[in-house]
JSON list of C-alpha atoms in Angstrom, two decimals:
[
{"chain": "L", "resi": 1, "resn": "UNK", "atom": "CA", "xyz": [-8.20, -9.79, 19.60]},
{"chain": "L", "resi": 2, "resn": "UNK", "atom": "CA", "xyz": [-7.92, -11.08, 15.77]},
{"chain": "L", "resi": 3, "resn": "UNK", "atom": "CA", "xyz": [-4.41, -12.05, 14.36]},
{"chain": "L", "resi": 4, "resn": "UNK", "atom": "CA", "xyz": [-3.99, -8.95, 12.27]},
{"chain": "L", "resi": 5, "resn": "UNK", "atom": "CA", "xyz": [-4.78, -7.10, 15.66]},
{"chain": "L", "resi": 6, "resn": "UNK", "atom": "CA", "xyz": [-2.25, -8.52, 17.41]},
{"chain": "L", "resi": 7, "resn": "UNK", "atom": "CA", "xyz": [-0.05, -8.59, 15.09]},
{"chain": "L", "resi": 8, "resn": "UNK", "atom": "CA", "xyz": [-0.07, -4.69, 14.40]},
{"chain": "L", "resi": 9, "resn": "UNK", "atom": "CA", "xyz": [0.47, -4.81, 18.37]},
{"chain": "L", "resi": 10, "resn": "UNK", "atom": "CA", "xyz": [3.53, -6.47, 17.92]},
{"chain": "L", "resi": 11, "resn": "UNK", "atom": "CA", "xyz": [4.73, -4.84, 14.91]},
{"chain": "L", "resi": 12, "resn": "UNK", "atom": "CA", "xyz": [4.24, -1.14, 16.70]},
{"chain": "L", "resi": 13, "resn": "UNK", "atom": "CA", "xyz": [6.34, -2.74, 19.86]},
{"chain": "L", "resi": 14, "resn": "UNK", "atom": "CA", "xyz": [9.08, -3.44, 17.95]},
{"chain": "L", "resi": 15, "resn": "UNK", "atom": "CA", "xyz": [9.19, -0.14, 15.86]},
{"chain": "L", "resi": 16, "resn": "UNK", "atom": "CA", "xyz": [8.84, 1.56, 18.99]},
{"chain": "L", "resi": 17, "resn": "UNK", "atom": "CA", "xyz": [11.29, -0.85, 21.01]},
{"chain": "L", "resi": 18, "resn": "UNK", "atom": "CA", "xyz": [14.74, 0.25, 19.12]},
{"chain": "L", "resi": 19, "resn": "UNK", "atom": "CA", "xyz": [16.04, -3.37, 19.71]},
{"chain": "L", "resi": 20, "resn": "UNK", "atom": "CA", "xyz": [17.08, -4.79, 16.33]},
{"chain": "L", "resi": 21, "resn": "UNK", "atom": "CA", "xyz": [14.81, -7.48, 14.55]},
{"chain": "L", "resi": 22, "resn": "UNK", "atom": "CA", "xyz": [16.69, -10.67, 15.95]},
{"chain": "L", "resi": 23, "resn": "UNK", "atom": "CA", "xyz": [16.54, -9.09, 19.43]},
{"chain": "L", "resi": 24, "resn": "UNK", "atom": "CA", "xyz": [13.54, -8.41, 19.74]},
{"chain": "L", "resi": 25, "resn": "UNK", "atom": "CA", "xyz": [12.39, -11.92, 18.27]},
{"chain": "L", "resi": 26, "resn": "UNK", "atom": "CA", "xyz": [14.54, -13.64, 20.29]},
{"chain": "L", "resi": 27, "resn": "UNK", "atom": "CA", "xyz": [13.56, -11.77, 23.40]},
{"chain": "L", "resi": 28, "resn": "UNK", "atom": "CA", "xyz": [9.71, -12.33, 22.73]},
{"chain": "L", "resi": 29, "resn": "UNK", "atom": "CA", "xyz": [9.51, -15.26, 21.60]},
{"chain": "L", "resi": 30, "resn": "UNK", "atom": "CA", "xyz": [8.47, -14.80, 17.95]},
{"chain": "L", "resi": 31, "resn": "UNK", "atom": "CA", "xyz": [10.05, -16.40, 15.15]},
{"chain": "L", "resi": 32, "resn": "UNK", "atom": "CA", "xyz": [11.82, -13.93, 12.52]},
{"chain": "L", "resi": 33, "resn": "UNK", "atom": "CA", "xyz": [9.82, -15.58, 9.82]},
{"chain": "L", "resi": 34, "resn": "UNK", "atom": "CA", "xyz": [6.54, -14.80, 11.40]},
{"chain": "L", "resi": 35, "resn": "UNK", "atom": "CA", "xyz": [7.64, -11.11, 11.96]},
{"chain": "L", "resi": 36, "resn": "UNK", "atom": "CA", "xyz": [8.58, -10.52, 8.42]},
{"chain": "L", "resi": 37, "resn": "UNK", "atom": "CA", "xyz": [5.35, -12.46, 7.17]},
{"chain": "L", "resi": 38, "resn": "UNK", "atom": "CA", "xyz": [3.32, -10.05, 9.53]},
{"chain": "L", "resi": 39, "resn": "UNK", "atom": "CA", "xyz": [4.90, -7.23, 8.30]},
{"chain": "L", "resi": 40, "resn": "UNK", "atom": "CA", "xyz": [4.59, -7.79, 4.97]},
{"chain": "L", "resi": 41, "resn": "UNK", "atom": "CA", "xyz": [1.19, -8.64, 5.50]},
{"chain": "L", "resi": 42, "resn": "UNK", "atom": "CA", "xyz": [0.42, -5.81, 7.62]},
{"chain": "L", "resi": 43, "resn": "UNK", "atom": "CA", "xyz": [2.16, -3.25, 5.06]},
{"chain": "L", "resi": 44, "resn": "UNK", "atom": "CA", "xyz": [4.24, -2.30, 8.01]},
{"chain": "L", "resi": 45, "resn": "UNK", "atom": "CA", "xyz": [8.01, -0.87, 7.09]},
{"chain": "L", "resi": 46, "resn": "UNK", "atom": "CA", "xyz": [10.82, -2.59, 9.38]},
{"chain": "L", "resi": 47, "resn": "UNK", "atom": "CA", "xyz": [12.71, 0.07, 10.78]},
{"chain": "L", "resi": 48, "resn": "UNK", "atom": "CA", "xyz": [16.09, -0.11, 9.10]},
{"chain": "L", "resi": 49, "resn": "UNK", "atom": "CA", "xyz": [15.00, -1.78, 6.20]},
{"chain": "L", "resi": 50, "resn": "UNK", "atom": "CA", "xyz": [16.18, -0.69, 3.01]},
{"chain": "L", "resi": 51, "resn": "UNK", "atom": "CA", "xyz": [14.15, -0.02, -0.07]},
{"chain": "L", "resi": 52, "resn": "UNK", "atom": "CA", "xyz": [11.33, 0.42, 1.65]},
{"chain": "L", "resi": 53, "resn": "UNK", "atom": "CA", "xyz": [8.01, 1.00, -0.05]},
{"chain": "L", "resi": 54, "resn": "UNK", "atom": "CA", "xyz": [7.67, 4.39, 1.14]},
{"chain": "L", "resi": 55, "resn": "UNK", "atom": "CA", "xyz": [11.02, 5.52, 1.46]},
{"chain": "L", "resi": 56, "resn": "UNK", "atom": "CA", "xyz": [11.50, 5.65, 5.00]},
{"chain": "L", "resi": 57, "resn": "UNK", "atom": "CA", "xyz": [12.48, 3.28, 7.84]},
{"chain": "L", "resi": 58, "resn": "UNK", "atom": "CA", "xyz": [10.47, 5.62, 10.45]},
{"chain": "L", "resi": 59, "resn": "UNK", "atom": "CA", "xyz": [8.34, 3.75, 12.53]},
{"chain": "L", "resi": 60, "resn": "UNK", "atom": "CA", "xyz": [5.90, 6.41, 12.57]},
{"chain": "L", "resi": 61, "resn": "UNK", "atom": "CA", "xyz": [5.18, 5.27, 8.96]},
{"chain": "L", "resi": 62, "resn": "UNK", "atom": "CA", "xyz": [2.81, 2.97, 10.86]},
{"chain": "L", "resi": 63, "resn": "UNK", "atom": "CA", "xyz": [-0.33, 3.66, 12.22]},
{"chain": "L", "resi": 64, "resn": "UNK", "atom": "CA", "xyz": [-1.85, 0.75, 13.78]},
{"chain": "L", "resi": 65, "resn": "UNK", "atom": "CA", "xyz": [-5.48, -0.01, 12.61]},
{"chain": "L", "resi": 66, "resn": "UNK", "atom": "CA", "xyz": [-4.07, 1.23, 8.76]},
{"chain": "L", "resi": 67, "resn": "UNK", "atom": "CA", "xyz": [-1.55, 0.55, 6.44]},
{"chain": "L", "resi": 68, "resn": "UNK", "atom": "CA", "xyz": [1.38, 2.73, 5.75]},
{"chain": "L", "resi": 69, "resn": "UNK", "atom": "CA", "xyz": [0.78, 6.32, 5.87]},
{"chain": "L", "resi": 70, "resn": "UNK", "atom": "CA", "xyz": [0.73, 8.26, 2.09]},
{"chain": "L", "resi": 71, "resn": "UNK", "atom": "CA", "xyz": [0.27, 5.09, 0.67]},
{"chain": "L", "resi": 72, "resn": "UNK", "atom": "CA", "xyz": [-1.87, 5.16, -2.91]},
{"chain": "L", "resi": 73, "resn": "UNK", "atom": "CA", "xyz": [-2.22, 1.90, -3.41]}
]
């Protein structure tokens, strides 16, 4: 599995994991610098993240294998 791979595995575990961002670092492992890296990377919207690009903090947003869903760009 590639980096971006895993990383959209990741990503998608924590949208779907309803643990905040620190929990969910902290109980993985993962640094919170590498998650938000990732995810900007990744074009993945943090649940409860504000100003998101699209709008929303729904993790559904995020399809893994894409970038954020309705996005032109």
């Amino acid at each position: 599995m590639d980096r971006d791979a895993m990383w959209r595995t990741r990503l998608t575990e924590y949208a779907e994991s309803g643990l905040g961002q620190k929990a969910f670092y902290e109980q993985r492992g993962y640094s919170a610098k590498a998650l938000r890296h990732w995810a900007r990377k990744l074009h993945f919207v943090l649940p409860g993240v504000a100003g998101a690009r699209n709008g929303t903090s729904d993790p559904r947003a995020f399809s893994p294998g894409s970038s954020v869903l309705g996005r032109t760009d």
